[in-house]
Structures are given as C-alpha cells and as structure tokens.
C-alpha cells in the first residue's frame, strides 16, 4: 500500500491520534465516529455546507498574489485570504460544518471550549445562525484577558462559563467541556475547535477545513497553470488552518510543506509554544500526540504573544508530519512575528492576525528561489490583535 500522511482506518496518523478517553465519554465519541463520514457524504449535507460557505462565510476566499512582498523576498508569494471570511478567520469553516453535523445527529445543544475566544465566537456565530443553545467554556484568566471576544459571544446569545480549575486557561476549559459532554451525552454536541481531541475530531475538522486546499488547487491552476505550488506555509496552533492548507497535498511530496510554530520568547527560554520541537509523546485531550510536558508528565503551560498559538499540544496529523519529516517545522519568536505583521501591513495593506504573522516571518528565516511558487495561508485578520500591536509598537 502507498504510504499516506492522512488518517488510517483506525484513526491514527502514523503512531499518533486514536481515542484515549474515559469510558463515560465512549458513547458520544462512538456515535460521532460511526456517523460522521456517512453524514458528510450525503448530497444534502454537501449542498447545505457549500451553500453556507458561499453565501454566509463568503467563499471562495481569494488567492492573492502579493506583489510587493514577493519583490522584497525575490520569490512568488500567494496569500490565501482566510482573513476575508465572515468572523475574520478560517475557524468558521469548521464550525459551519460541525453545526450541520450536530443537527443531523439530532443534537439540540452545543458546547465548545475557547482560549483566546476566536473559536468561541465562531461557534456562537453558527449557533445563532441555527437558533441552537450554545455554552462556551473559557478559562477564568482568559475571560479577563479577552474581554472583546467574551462580549461578542454574549451578544451572539452564547453562555460563557468560566473554568476555575488548574491554570484557568484553555486546557482547563477543554477539561470542563469534556465533563459537560459526559453529563449530557444525548442532546449535546461538542464543537472542537481544531484538529485535536479524540478520533474522529482531528479527521472531521481537517475535512471541513480541506476546502482551503481544494480552492488553492483550482485557483493556482488558473493563475500559474499548475495545481501544485513548490511550498505551502501555515502557522500551527492546534493545526486546523494548516491541516486545511495541506490536506489535498499531503501525499504529493513534490509540494513541500512548512509548519510554523510560536517560539514565544525563544525556544530555550521556558516561555514558548513550539510544541513539536519541545514536545514529547503523550496524551492530551484524548489524543496521542506531541505535547509540552515536564519530566514526570505534567503538561506545561505554553507561552506566545499570540493567544491562538499557545496550545500545549499539536494535532496528531502534525505530530506525524514532524516525526516523518514530511513537513519542515520552524519556530518563530514574538519579536520576529510582530515585525512580520507590521511589514505585511505596510507592503500589502493587509493587517494580519498575530498567529498568521508567525507564518509570514518565515521569509526572514529561509531563502526561496525566484521561481518558487509559495502559498501561505493568511489564517486571520489582525483587528482582534490591534491592542497587542499598539502596545508592542507604541503606536
Ligand atoms: C485560532 C487561530 C489559529 C490557530 O489555530 P489552528 O487550529 O492551528 O489553525 C491561527 N490563526 C488564526 C487567525 C486563529 O484565529
């Protein structure tokens, strides 16, 4: 059999993935596992999903040739404009898919976890769209740090529940959401926000985000006469925008893959979120993957200036891409990312999310050939990060 970097029938990418869950969560996850591919294959599902992506999200997102950025780095850079989606990032592709999934499974209540609040907002958005009850778990510390997104969720009609345990951040919110799901197995669907969690979540989320690479193929064919770029570049938090960017190219090794992680204050600083480099194999939120942990297996608190990249794990697809060498992983510091974000703003008139700024900093790290065709996923817009940019650059 041909080697694949996609998931196998058992729910693994190489040695990573699977479903390491408490017995009490088994019925929920099993119901989803048995139904998700069947439901996604239904013509009525596909029709409704694509209609919403078109008319509600605003897809296809443009593939934009960044002329001045390309000139500066003497190579050909295309930006996939996920920042132009409704709610300002790629996350809505996944939440639209999962709300339709929930409806077909007969679920009447949605729960989600959120760190910076972006996934919470994307979830609250589709719940409002469908008129479904929405509860978002969020670390108490994050609630205080991310007031505008908390306000957005409330305005959209969601209930935001503080997670008071542990470090009171994302991983604790995720634990609370799992607990809720165990207690509400029949009526509730848990909308996981990235390609993480027990199988089938990583695969399901990757399939919903795969619209990104599906569009890249046809858009690049139109602009360059080929479906295949030389390089694909995306930032990796949990890894959903990256999974979407890579999806249809995973097994085409003529297309090189670069994954950009957040080095925070520096890989060796103790204040970092560069999961693949610093991580070891372990189990987090039901999945076997690479995660940052102490010698005795305690999950360490990640740090990045970008709230969307500071997850202590990484999705199992990416753990496998790292382990096999299929993707090149590069870690970018806070300072490098902020500088790259300012540069894109002034060269192209596009203010990127700080997560995306990490991916953009690649051009100071690595030299590409003049004829290389590069597609970089512009995962989100920078409006949500304006205060961070203001504080950093004293604007
Ligand atoms: C949440 C977020 C990310 C990180 O999440 P992934 O699942 O790794 O894609 C990246 N960029 C933006 C704009 C985000 O909002």
Coordinates of C-alpha atoms and ligand atoms in Angstrom, one line a residue:
X1 CA 0.0 0.0 0.0
X2 CA 1.2 3.5 -0.8
X3 CA 2.4 5.5 2.2
X4 CA -0.1 8.1 3.3
X5 CA 0.1 11.0 5.6
X6 CA -3.6 11.0 6.0
X7 CA -5.5 9.2 8.7
X8 CA -5.8 5.4 8.6
X9 CA -9.0 3.3 9.3
X10 CA -8.1 3.0 13.0
X11 CA -7.9 6.8 13.5
X12 CA -4.1 7.2 13.5
X13 CA -1.6 9.3 11.6
X14 CA 1.4 7.0 11.9
X15 CA 1.6 6.4 15.6
X16 CA -0.4 9.5 16.6
X17 CA -4.1 10.0 17.2
X18 CA -6.6 7.5 18.4
X19 CA -9.2 8.0 21.1
X20 CA -7.8 7.8 24.6
X21 CA -11.0 8.7 26.5
X22 CA -12.7 7.8 29.7
X23 CA -15.3 5.0 29.5
X24 CA -18.1 7.5 30.1
X25 CA -17.2 9.5 27.0
X26 CA -17.2 6.5 24.8
X27 CA -20.9 6.5 23.6
X28 CA -20.6 10.2 22.5
X29 CA -17.4 9.7 20.6
X30 CA -18.5 6.4 19.1
X31 CA -21.8 7.8 17.9
X32 CA -19.9 10.5 16.0
X33 CA -17.3 8.1 14.7
X34 CA -19.9 5.8 13.3
X35 CA -21.8 8.6 11.6
X36 CA -19.5 11.4 10.5
X37 CA -18.3 10.1 7.2
X38 CA -21.7 8.8 6.2
X39 CA -23.3 12.2 7.0
X40 CA -20.6 14.2 5.3
X41 CA -21.1 12.1 2.1
X42 CA -24.8 12.8 1.9
X43 CA -25.6 15.0 -1.0
X44 CA -28.0 17.1 1.1
X45 CA -25.2 17.7 3.6
X46 CA -22.7 18.7 1.0
X47 CA -25.2 21.0 -0.7
X48 CA -26.1 22.8 2.5
X49 CA -22.4 23.0 3.7
X50 CA -21.3 24.5 0.4
X51 CA -24.2 26.9 0.2
X52 CA -23.3 28.3 3.6
X53 CA -19.6 28.5 2.8
X54 CA -20.5 30.5 -0.3
X55 CA -23.3 32.9 0.9
X56 CA -22.6 33.1 4.7
X57 CA -18.8 32.7 5.0
X58 CA -18.1 34.4 1.7
X59 CA -16.1 31.6 0.0
X60 CA -14.1 31.0 -2.1
X61 CA -11.6 33.2 -0.3
X62 CA -9.3 34.9 -2.9
X63 CA -5.8 33.6 -3.7
X64 CA -3.9 36.9 -3.9
X65 CA -0.5 37.4 -5.5
X66 CA 1.4 39.6 -3.1
X67 CA 3.5 41.6 -5.5
X68 CA 5.4 43.9 -3.2
X69 CA 6.1 41.1 -0.6
X70 CA 7.3 38.9 -3.5
X71 CA 9.6 41.6 -4.8
X72 CA 11.1 42.1 -1.4
X73 CA 11.9 38.5 -0.9
X74 CA 12.6 37.8 -4.6
X75 CA 10.2 34.9 -4.9
X76 CA 6.5 34.3 -5.8
X77 CA 4.2 34.6 -2.8
X78 CA 0.5 33.9 -2.9
X79 CA -1.7 34.6 0.1
X80 CA -4.8 32.5 0.7
X81 CA -7.2 35.1 2.2
X82 CA -8.9 33.3 5.0
X83 CA -8.9 36.7 6.8
X84 CA -11.7 37.7 4.5
X85 CA -14.1 35.1 5.8
X86 CA -17.1 36.1 8.0
X87 CA -15.8 36.5 11.6
X88 CA -12.3 37.1 10.2
X89 CA -10.5 33.7 10.1
X90 CA -10.6 30.1 9.0
X91 CA -12.3 28.8 12.2
X92 CA -15.8 29.4 10.7
X93 CA -15.3 26.7 8.1
X94 CA -15.2 24.1 10.8
X95 CA -18.0 25.5 13.0
X96 CA -20.3 25.7 10.0
X97 CA -19.5 22.0 9.2
X98 CA -20.0 20.9 12.8
X99 CA -23.3 22.7 13.4
X100 CA -24.7 20.9 10.3
X101 CA -23.3 17.6 11.7
X102 CA -24.9 18.3 15.1
X103 CA -28.3 18.9 13.5
X104 CA -28.1 15.7 11.6
X105 CA -27.2 13.8 14.7
X106 CA -30.4 15.3 16.4
X107 CA -28.4 17.4 18.9
X108 CA -30.2 20.5 20.3
X109 CA -27.4 21.9 22.5
X110 CA -23.8 22.9 21.6
X111 CA -20.8 23.2 23.9
X112 CA -17.3 24.4 23.0
X113 CA -14.0 25.3 24.6
X114 CA -12.1 28.5 23.8
X115 CA -8.8 30.1 24.7
X116 CA -8.4 33.4 23.0
X117 CA -12.1 33.4 22.2
X118 CA -11.9 33.1 18.5
X119 CA -13.3 29.6 18.3
X120 CA -15.9 30.6 20.9
X121 CA -17.0 33.4 18.7
X122 CA -17.1 31.2 15.6
X123 CA -19.2 28.6 17.5
X124 CA -21.6 31.2 19.0
X125 CA -22.0 32.6 15.5
X126 CA -23.2 29.4 13.9
X127 CA -25.4 28.6 16.9
X128 CA -27.1 32.0 16.5
X129 CA -27.5 31.2 12.8
X130 CA -29.3 28.0 13.5
X131 CA -31.1 29.0 16.7
X132 CA -29.3 26.4 18.9
X133 CA -28.4 26.8 22.6
X134 CA -24.6 27.4 23.0
X135 CA -22.4 27.1 26.1
X136 CA -18.7 28.1 25.8
X137 CA -16.2 27.1 28.4
X138 CA -13.3 29.5 28.9
X139 CA -10.6 29.8 31.5
X140 CA -11.2 32.4 34.1
X141 CA -7.9 34.0 33.3
X142 CA -8.7 34.1 29.5
X143 CA -12.1 35.7 30.2
X144 CA -10.3 38.6 31.9
X145 CA -7.7 38.9 29.1
X146 CA -10.1 38.6 26.1
X147 CA -13.0 40.9 27.1
X148 CA -14.0 41.9 23.5
X149 CA -14.5 38.2 22.4
X150 CA -16.4 37.5 25.6
X151 CA -18.7 40.4 24.7
X152 CA -19.1 39.1 21.2
X153 CA -20.1 35.7 22.4
X154 CA -22.7 37.1 24.8
X155 CA -24.1 39.4 22.1
X156 CA -24.5 36.4 19.9
X157 CA -26.5 34.7 22.6
X158 CA -24.0 32.2 24.0
X159 CA -23.5 31.5 27.7
X160 CA -19.8 31.8 28.7
X161 CA -18.9 29.6 31.6
X162 CA -15.6 30.2 33.4
X163 CA -13.2 27.3 34.0
X164 CA -11.9 27.8 37.5
X165 CA -9.5 24.8 37.9
X166 CA -5.8 24.5 37.1
X167 CA -4.2 27.3 35.3
X168 CA -7.6 28.7 34.4
X169 CA -6.7 28.7 30.7
X170 CA -7.5 26.7 27.5
X171 CA -6.6 23.2 28.7
X172 CA -8.8 23.7 31.8
X173 CA -11.7 25.0 29.6
X174 CA -11.3 21.8 27.4
X175 CA -11.5 19.6 30.5
X176 CA -14.7 21.4 31.6
X177 CA -16.2 20.9 28.2
X178 CA -15.4 17.2 28.2
X179 CA -17.0 16.9 31.7
X180 CA -20.2 18.6 30.4
X181 CA -20.3 16.3 27.4
X182 CA -20.1 13.2 29.7
X183 CA -23.0 14.6 31.7
X184 CA -25.1 15.4 28.5
X185 CA -24.5 12.6 26.1
X186 CA -27.8 12.6 24.3
X187 CA -28.7 16.1 23.4
X188 CA -25.3 17.8 23.2
X189 CA -22.6 18.0 20.5
X190 CA -19.1 19.3 21.4
X191 CA -17.7 21.5 18.7
X192 CA -14.0 21.0 19.0
X193 CA -12.0 24.0 17.6
X194 CA -9.0 22.5 15.9
X195 CA -7.6 19.2 14.6
X196 CA -7.2 17.9 18.2
X197 CA -9.1 15.7 20.5
X198 CA -10.1 12.0 20.2
X199 CA -10.7 10.4 16.8
X200 CA -12.7 11.3 14.8
X201 CA -12.4 15.0 15.7
X202 CA -9.0 15.6 14.1
X203 CA -10.1 14.0 10.8
X204 CA -13.5 15.6 10.8
X205 CA -12.1 19.1 11.4
X206 CA -9.4 18.5 8.8
X207 CA -12.1 17.5 6.2
X208 CA -14.1 20.7 6.9
X209 CA -11.0 22.8 6.6
X210 CA -9.9 21.0 3.5
X211 CA -12.0 23.5 1.5
X212 CA -8.9 25.7 1.7
X213 CA -6.6 23.4 -0.3
X214 CA -9.4 22.4 -2.6
X215 CA -9.7 26.1 -3.6
X216 CA -5.9 26.6 -3.7
X217 CA -5.7 23.9 -6.3
X218 CA -8.2 25.4 -8.8
X219 CA -7.1 29.0 -8.1
X220 CA -3.4 28.2 -8.6
X221 CA -4.2 26.3 -11.8
X222 CA -5.9 29.4 -13.1
X223 CA -3.1 31.7 -12.2
X224 CA 0.0 29.6 -12.7
X225 CA -1.1 26.8 -14.9
X226 CA -0.4 24.2 -12.2
X227 CA -2.3 23.0 -9.2
X228 CA 0.9 22.5 -7.3
X229 CA 2.9 25.2 -5.5
X230 CA 6.5 24.5 -4.5
X231 CA 5.8 25.3 -0.9
X232 CA 2.8 25.5 1.4
X233 CA 3.2 27.5 4.6
X234 CA 0.9 27.8 7.6
X235 CA 1.1 28.6 11.2
X236 CA 0.2 25.8 13.7
X237 CA -1.5 26.2 17.0
X238 CA -3.7 23.1 17.2
X239 CA -3.2 22.8 13.5
X240 CA -6.6 23.3 11.8
X241 CA -5.7 26.1 9.3
X242 CA -2.5 24.2 8.4
X243 CA -4.4 20.9 8.0
X244 CA -6.8 22.6 5.6
X245 CA -3.9 24.2 3.6
X246 CA -2.1 20.9 3.3
X247 CA -5.0 18.4 3.1
X248 CA -5.1 17.8 -0.7
X249 CA -1.3 17.9 -1.0
X250 CA -0.4 15.6 1.9
X251 CA 0.6 12.7 -0.3
X252 CA 2.1 14.8 -3.1
X253 CA 5.7 15.1 -2.0
X254 CA 6.6 17.4 -4.9
X255 CA 4.8 20.0 -2.8
X256 CA 6.9 20.9 0.2
X257 CA 5.2 21.7 3.5
X258 CA 6.3 24.2 6.1
X259 CA 4.7 24.4 9.5
X260 CA 5.4 27.5 11.7
X261 CA 5.1 27.3 15.4
X262 CA 5.4 30.0 18.1
X263 CA 8.7 30.1 19.8
X264 CA 7.4 32.8 22.2
X265 CA 10.5 34.5 23.9
X266 CA 12.7 31.8 22.3
X267 CA 12.8 28.0 22.2
X268 CA 15.1 27.7 25.2
X269 CA 13.6 30.5 27.2
X270 CA 11.0 28.4 29.1
X271 CA 8.4 30.8 27.6
X272 CA 7.4 29.1 24.4
X273 CA 4.7 27.2 22.5
X274 CA 7.0 25.3 20.0
X275 CA 5.2 22.1 20.6
X276 CA 6.9 19.8 18.0
X277 CA 10.4 20.8 18.9
X278 CA 9.9 20.9 22.7
X279 CA 7.2 18.2 23.0
X280 CA 7.3 14.6 23.8
X281 CA 4.8 11.9 23.0
X282 CA 1.9 11.9 25.4
X283 CA -1.8 12.0 25.6
X284 CA -3.7 15.2 25.8
X285 CA -7.5 15.6 25.4
X286 CA -8.0 12.1 24.2
X287 CA -5.3 12.0 21.5
X288 CA -1.8 10.6 21.4
X289 CA 0.4 13.3 20.1
X290 CA 3.4 15.6 20.9
X291 CA 2.9 17.8 23.8
X292 CA 4.9 20.0 26.1
X293 CA 5.3 18.3 29.5
X294 CA 7.6 18.1 32.4
X295 CA 9.8 15.0 33.1
X296 CA 7.0 13.5 35.2
X297 CA 4.4 14.1 32.5
X298 CA 2.7 17.3 33.8
X299 CA 1.5 19.4 30.9
X300 CA 3.5 22.7 30.9
X301 CA 1.8 26.0 30.3
X302 CA 2.7 27.3 26.9
X303 CA 3.5 30.9 26.1
X304 CA 3.2 33.0 23.0
X305 CA 2.3 36.6 22.3
X306 CA -0.4 35.1 20.1
X307 CA -3.3 33.7 22.1
X308 CA -4.3 31.4 19.2
X309 CA -1.0 29.6 19.2
X310 CA -0.4 28.8 22.8
X311 CA -1.8 25.3 23.0
X312 CA 0.5 22.8 24.7
X313 CA -0.2 20.1 22.2
X314 CA -0.5 19.8 18.4
X315 CA -2.9 17.8 16.3
X316 CA -1.9 14.2 15.6
X317 CA -1.6 14.9 11.8
X318 CA 1.1 17.4 12.5
X319 CA 2.9 15.3 15.1
X320 CA 3.2 12.7 12.3
X321 CA 4.3 15.3 9.7
X322 CA 7.0 16.3 12.1
X323 CA 8.1 12.8 13.1
X324 CA 8.3 11.6 9.5
X325 CA 10.0 14.7 8.2
X326 CA 7.2 15.3 5.6
X327 CA 6.9 18.9 6.9
X328 CA 9.6 21.2 7.9
X329 CA 8.9 22.8 11.3
X330 CA 10.2 26.3 12.1
X331 CA 9.7 28.2 15.3
X332 CA 9.3 32.0 15.2
X333 CA 9.6 34.3 18.2
X334 CA 7.2 37.0 19.3
X335 CA 9.5 39.7 18.0
X336 CA 10.0 38.1 14.6
X337 CA 6.2 37.7 14.2
X338 CA 5.4 41.2 15.3
X339 CA 7.9 42.6 12.8
X340 CA 6.5 40.5 10.0
X341 CA 2.9 41.6 10.8
X342 CA 3.9 45.3 10.5
X343 CA 5.8 44.5 7.3
X344 CA 2.7 42.9 5.6
X345 CA 0.6 45.8 6.7
X346 CA 2.9 48.3 5.1
X347 CA 3.8 46.3 2.0
X348 CA 0.4 45.0 1.1
X349 CA -2.2 46.9 3.1
X350 CA -3.2 43.8 5.0
X351 CA -3.1 43.7 8.8
X352 CA -2.7 40.0 9.7
X353 CA -3.7 38.2 12.9
X354 CA -0.6 37.7 15.1
X355 CA -0.9 33.9 14.6
X356 CA -0.5 34.5 10.8
X357 CA 2.3 36.9 11.4
X358 CA 4.3 33.9 12.7
X359 CA 3.9 32.2 9.3
X360 CA 4.9 35.5 7.5
X361 CA 8.1 35.7 9.4
X362 CA 9.4 32.7 7.5
X363 CA 10.7 34.9 4.8
X364 CA 13.4 36.3 7.1
X365 CA 14.3 32.7 8.1
X366 CA 14.5 30.9 4.8
X367 CA 15.5 31.9 1.3
X368 CA 13.4 30.8 -1.6
X369 CA 14.2 30.7 -5.3
X370 CA 12.9 33.4 -7.6
X371 CA 10.8 30.9 -9.4
X372 CA 9.4 29.2 -6.4
X373 CA 5.6 29.4 -6.1
X374 CA 4.7 29.7 -2.4
X375 CA 1.2 29.7 -1.0
X376 CA 0.9 31.0 2.6
X377 CA -2.4 30.7 4.4
X378 CA -3.4 34.1 5.8
X379 CA -5.4 32.4 8.5
X380 CA -7.0 35.6 10.0
X381 CA -7.2 39.3 10.2
X382 CA -5.5 41.5 12.8
X383 CA -8.4 43.6 14.1
X384 CA -8.7 41.4 17.2
X385 CA -4.9 42.0 17.8
X386 CA -4.9 45.7 17.4
X387 CA -4.3 46.4 21.1
X388 CA -1.3 44.0 21.1
X389 CA 0.2 45.7 18.1
X390 CA -0.4 49.1 19.7
X391 CA 1.3 48.1 22.9
X392 CA 4.2 46.4 21.1
X393 CA 5.0 49.2 18.6
X394 CA 3.8 52.1 20.8
X395 CA 1.5 53.2 18.0
Ligands
LIG1 C1 -7.1 30.0 16.2 C2 -6.2 30.6 15.1 C3 -5.0 30.0 14.7 C4 -4.5 28.7 15.3 O1 -5.4 27.6 15.2 P1 -5.1 26.4 14.2 O2 -6.1 25.4 14.6 O3 -3.7 26.0 14.4 O4 -5.3 26.9 12.9 C5 -4.3 30.5 13.7 N1 -4.7 31.7 13.1 C6 -5.8 32.4 13.5 C7 -6.1 33.6 12.8 C8 -6.6 31.8 14.5 O5 -7.7 32.5 14.9

